[in-house]
mmCIF file with all atom_site columns, C-alpha atoms and ligand atoms in Angstrom:
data_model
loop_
_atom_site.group_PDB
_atom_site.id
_atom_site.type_symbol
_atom_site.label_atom_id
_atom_site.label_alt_id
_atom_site.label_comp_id
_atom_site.label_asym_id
_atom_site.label_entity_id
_atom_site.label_seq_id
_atom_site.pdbx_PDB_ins_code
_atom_site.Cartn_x
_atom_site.Cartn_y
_atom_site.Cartn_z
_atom_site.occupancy
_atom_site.B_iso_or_equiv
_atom_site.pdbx_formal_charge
_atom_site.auth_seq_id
_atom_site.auth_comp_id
_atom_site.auth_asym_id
_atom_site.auth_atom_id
_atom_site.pdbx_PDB_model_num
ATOM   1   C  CA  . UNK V 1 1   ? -11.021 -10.921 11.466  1.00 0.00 ? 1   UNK V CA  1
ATOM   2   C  CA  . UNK V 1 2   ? -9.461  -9.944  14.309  1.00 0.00 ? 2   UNK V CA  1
ATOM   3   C  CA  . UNK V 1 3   ? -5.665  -10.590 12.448  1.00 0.00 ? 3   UNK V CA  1
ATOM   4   C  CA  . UNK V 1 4   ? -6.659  -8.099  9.686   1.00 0.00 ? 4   UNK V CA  1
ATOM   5   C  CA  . UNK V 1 5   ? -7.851  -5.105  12.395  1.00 0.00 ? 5   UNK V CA  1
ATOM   6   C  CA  . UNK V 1 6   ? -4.333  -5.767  13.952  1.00 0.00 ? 6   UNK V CA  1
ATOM   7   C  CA  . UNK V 1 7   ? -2.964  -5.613  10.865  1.00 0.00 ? 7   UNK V CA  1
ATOM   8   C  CA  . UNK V 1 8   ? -4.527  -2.711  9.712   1.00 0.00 ? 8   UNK V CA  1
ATOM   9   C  CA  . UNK V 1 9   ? -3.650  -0.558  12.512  1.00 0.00 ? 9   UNK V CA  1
ATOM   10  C  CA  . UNK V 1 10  ? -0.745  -1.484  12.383  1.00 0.00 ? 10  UNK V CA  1
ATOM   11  C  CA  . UNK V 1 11  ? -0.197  -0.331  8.643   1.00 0.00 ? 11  UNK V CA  1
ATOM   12  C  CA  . UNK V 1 12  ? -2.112  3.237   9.525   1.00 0.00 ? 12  UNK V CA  1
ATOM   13  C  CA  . UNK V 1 13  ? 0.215   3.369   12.410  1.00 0.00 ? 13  UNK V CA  1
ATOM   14  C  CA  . UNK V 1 14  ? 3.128   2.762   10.269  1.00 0.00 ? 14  UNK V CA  1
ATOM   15  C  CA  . UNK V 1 15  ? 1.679   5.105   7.448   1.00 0.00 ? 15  UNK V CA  1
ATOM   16  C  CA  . UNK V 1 16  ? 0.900   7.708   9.797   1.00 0.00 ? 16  UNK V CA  1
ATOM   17  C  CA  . UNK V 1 17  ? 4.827   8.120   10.829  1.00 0.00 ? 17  UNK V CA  1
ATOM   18  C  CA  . UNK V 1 18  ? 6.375   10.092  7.583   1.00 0.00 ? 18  UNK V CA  1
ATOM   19  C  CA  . UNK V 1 19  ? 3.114   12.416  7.217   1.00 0.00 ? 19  UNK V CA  1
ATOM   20  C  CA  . UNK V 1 20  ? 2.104   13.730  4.232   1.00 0.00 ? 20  UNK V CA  1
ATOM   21  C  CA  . UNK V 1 21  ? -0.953  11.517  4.879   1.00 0.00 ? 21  UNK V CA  1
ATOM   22  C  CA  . UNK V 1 22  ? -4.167  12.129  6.627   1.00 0.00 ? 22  UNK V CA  1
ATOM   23  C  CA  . UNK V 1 23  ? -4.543  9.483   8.905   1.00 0.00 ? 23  UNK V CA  1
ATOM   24  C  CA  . UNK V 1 24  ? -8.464  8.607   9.967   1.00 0.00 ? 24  UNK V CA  1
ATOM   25  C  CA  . UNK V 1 25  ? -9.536  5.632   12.334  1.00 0.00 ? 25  UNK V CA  1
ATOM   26  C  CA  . UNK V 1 26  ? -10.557 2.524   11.020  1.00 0.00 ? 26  UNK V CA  1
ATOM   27  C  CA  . UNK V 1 27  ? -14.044 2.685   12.715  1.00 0.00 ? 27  UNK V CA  1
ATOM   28  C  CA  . UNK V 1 28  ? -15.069 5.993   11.826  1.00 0.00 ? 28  UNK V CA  1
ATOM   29  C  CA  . UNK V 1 29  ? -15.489 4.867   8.216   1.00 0.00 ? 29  UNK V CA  1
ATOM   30  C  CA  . UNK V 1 30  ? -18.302 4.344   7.154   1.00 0.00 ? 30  UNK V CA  1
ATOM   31  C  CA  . UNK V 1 31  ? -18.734 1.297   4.767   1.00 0.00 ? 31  UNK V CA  1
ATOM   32  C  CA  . UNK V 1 32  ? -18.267 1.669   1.056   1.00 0.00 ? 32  UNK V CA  1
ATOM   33  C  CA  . UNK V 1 33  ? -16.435 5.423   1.307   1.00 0.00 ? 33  UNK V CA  1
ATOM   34  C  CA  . UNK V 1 34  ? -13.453 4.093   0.662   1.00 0.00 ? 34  UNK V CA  1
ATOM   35  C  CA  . UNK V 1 35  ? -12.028 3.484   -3.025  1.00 0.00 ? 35  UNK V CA  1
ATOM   36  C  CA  . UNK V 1 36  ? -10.768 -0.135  -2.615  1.00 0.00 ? 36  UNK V CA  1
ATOM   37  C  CA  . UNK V 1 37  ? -7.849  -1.236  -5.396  1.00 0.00 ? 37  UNK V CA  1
ATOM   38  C  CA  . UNK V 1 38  ? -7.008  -4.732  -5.088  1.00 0.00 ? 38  UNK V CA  1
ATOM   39  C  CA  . UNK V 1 39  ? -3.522  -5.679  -6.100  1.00 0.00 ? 39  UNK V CA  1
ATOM   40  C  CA  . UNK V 1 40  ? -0.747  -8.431  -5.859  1.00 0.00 ? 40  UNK V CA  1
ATOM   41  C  CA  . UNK V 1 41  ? 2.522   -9.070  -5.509  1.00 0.00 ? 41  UNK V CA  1
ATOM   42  C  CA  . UNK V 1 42  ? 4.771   -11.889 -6.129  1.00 0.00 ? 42  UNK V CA  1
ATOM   43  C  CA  . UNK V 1 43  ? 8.394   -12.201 -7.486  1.00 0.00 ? 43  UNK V CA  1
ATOM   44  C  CA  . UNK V 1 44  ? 8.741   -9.720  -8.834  1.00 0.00 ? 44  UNK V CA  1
ATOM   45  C  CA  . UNK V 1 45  ? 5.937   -7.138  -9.926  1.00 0.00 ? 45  UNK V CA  1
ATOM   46  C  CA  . UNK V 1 46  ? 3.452   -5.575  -8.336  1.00 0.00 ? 46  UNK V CA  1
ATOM   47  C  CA  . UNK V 1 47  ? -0.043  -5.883  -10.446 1.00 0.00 ? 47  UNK V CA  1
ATOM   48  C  CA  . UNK V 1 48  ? -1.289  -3.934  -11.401 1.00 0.00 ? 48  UNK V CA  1
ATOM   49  C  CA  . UNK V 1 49  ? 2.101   -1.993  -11.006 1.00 0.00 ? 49  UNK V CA  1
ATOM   50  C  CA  . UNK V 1 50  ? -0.006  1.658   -11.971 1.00 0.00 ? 50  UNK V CA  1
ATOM   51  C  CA  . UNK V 1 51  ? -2.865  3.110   -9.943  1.00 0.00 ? 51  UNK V CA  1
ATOM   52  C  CA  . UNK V 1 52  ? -4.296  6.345   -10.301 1.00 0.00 ? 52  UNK V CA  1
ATOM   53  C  CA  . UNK V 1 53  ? -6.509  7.931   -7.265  1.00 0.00 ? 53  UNK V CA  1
ATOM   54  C  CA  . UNK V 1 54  ? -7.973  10.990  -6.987  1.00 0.00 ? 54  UNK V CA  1
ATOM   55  C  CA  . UNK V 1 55  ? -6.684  13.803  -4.705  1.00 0.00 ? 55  UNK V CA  1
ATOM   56  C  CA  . UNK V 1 56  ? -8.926  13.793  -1.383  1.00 0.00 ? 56  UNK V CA  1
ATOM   57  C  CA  . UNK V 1 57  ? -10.704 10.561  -2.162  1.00 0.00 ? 57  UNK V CA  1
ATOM   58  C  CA  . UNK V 1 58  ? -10.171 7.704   0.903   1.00 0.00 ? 58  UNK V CA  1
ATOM   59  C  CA  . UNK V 1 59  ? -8.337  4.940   -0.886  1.00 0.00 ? 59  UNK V CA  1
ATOM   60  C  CA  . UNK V 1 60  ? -7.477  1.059   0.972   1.00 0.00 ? 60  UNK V CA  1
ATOM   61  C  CA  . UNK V 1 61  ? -5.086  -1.163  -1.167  1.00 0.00 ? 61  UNK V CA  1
ATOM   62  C  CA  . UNK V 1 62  ? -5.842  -4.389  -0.464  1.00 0.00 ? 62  UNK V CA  1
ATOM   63  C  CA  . UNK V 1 63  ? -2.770  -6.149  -1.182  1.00 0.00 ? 63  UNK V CA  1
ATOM   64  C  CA  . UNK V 1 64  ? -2.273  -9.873  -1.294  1.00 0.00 ? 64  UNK V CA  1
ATOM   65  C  CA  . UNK V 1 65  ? 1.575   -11.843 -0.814  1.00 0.00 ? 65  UNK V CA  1
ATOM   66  C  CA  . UNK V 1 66  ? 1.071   -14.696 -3.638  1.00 0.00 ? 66  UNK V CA  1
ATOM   67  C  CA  . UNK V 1 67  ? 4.191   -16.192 -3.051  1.00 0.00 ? 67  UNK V CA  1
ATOM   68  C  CA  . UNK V 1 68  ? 6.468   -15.401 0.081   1.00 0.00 ? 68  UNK V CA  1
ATOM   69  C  CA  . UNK V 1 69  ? 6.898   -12.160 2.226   1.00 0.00 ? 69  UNK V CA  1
ATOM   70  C  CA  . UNK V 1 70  ? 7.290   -8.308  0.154   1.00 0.00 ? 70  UNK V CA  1
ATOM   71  C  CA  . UNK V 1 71  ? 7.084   -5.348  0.943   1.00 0.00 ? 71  UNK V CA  1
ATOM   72  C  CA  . UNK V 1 72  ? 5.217   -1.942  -0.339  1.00 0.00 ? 72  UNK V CA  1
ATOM   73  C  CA  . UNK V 1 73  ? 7.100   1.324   0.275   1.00 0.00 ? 73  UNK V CA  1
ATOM   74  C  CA  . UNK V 1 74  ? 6.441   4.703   -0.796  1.00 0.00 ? 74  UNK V CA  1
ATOM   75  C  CA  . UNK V 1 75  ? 8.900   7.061   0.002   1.00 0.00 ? 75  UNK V CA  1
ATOM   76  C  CA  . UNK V 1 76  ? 7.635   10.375  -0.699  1.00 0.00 ? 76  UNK V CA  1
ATOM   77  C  CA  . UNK V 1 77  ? 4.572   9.806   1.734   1.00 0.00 ? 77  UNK V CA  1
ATOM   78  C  CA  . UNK V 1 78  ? 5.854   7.970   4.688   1.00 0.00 ? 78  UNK V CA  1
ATOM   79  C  CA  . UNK V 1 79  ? 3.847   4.606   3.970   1.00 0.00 ? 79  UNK V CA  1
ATOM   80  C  CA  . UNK V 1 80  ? 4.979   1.552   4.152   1.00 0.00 ? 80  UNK V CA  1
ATOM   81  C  CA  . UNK V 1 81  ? 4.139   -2.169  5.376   1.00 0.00 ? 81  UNK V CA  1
ATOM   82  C  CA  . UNK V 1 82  ? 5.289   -5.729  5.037   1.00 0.00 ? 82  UNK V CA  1
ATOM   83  C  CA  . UNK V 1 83  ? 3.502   -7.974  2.834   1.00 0.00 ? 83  UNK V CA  1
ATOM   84  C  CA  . UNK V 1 84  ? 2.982   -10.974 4.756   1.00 0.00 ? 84  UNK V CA  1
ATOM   85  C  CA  . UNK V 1 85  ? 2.781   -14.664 1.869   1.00 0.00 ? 85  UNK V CA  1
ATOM   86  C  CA  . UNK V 1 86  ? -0.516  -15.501 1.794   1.00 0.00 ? 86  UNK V CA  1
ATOM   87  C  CA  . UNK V 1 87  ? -2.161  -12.771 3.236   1.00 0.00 ? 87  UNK V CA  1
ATOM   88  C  CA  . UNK V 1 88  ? -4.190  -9.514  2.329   1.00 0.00 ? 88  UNK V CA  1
ATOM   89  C  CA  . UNK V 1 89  ? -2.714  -6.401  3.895   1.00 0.00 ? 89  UNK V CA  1
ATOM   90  C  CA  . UNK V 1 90  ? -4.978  -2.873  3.769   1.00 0.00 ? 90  UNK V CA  1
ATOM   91  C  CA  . UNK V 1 91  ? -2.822  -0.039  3.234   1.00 0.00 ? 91  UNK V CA  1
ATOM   92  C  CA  . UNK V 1 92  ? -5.064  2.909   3.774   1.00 0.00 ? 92  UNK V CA  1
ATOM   93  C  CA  . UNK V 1 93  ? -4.710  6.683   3.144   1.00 0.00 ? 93  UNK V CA  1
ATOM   94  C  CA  . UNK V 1 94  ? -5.891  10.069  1.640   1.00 0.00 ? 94  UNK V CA  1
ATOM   95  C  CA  . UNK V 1 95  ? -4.013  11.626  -0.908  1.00 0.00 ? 95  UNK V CA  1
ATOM   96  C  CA  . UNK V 1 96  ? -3.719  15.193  -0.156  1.00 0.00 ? 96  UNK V CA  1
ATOM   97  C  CA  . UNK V 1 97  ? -1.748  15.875  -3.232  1.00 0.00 ? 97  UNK V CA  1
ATOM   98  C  CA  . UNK V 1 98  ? -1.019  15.671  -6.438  1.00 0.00 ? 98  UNK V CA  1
ATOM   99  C  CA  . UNK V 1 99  ? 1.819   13.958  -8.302  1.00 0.00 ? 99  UNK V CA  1
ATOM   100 C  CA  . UNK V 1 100 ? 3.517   10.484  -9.293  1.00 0.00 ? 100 UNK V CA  1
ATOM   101 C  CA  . UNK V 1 101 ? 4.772   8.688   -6.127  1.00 0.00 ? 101 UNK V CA  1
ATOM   102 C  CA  . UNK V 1 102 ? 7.086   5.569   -6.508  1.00 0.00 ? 102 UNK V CA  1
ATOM   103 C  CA  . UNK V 1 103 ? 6.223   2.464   -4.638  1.00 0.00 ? 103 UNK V CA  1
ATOM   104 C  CA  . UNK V 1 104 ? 8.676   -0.722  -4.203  1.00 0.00 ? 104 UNK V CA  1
ATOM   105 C  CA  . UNK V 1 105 ? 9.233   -3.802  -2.645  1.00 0.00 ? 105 UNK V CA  1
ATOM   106 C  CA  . UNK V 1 106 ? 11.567  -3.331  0.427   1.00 0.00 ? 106 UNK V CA  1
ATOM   107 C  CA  . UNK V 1 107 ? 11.746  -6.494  2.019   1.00 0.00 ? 107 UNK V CA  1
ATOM   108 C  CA  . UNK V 1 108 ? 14.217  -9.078  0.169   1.00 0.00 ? 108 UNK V CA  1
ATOM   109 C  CA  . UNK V 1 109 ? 12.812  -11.250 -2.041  1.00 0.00 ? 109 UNK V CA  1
ATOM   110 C  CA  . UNK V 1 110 ? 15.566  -12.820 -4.531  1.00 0.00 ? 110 UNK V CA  1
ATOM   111 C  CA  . UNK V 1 111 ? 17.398  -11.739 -7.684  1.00 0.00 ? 111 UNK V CA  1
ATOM   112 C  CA  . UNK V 1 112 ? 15.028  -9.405  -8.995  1.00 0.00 ? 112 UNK V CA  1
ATOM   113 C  CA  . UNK V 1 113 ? 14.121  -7.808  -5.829  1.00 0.00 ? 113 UNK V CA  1
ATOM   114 C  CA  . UNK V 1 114 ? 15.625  -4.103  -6.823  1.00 0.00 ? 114 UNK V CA  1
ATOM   115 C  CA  . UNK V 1 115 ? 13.513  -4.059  -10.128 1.00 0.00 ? 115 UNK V CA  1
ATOM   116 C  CA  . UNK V 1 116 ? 9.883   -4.621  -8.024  1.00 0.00 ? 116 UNK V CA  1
ATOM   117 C  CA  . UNK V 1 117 ? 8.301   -1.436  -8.420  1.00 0.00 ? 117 UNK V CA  1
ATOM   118 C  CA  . UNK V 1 118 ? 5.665   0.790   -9.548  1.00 0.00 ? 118 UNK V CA  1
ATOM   119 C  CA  . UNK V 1 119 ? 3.838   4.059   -8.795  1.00 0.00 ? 119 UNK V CA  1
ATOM   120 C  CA  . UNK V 1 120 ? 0.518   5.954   -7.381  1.00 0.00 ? 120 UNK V CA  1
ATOM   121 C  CA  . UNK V 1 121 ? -0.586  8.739   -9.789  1.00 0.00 ? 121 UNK V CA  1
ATOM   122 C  CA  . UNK V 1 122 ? -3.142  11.232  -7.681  1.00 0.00 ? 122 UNK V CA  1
ATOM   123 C  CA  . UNK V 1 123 ? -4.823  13.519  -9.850  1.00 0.00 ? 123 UNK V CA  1
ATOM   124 C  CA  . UNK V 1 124 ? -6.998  16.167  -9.462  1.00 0.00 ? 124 UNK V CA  1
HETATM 125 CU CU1 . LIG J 2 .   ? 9.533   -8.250  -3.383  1.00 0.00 ? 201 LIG J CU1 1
HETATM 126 CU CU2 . LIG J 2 .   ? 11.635  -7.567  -2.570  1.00 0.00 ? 201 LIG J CU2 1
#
């Protein structure tokens, strides 16, 4: 327990650092107001590789490794983190706006590495 706290400040603080993003603390959420999407990632596809959130709503991905290190960058918002094999990382966040945001792998992971991709759809 105490690995996934670290680990989840540690994504908020590394969320937090492009903006865009409305960073909250961990412990002033109350449990259950957070949409949680599970996904995974392996070599080389995120699944599922399309989520769509609403604009406002608290959102955690809970993302698990399956087979060695990734790792999940969006661009557009400032958020990314390392995907750690074997492990569940919590990306969390509050989408403040609109649009179709591209997220990909940015940690090398073999021959299909640039093609591991997918995207956040916020909507209204
Ligand atoms: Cu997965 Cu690079």
């Amino acid at each position: 327990m105490k690995r996934i706290i670290t680990m989840t400040a540690f994504v908020v603080l590394a969320a937090g650092m492009g903006g865009g993003w409305r960073r909250f603390a961990t412990a002033a959420v109350p449990a259950g107001a957070e949409q949680v999407v599970h996904m995974t990632a392996k070599k080389f596809e995120y699944s599922p590789n399309q989520i769509t959130i609403k604009k406002g709503a608290p959102v955690v991905l809970e993302i698990t490794a399956l087979d060695r290190d990734h790792g999940f960058k969006v661009p557009e918002l400032g958020i990314r983190a390392d995907l750690k094999s074997g492990q569940v990382t919590r990306v969390r966040f509050v989408p403040d706006r609109t649009g179709t945001f591209e997220f990909r792998c940015d940690v090398f992971c073999g021959s299909g590495h640039e093609d591991m991709s997918g995207e956040i759809i916020v909507v209204d």
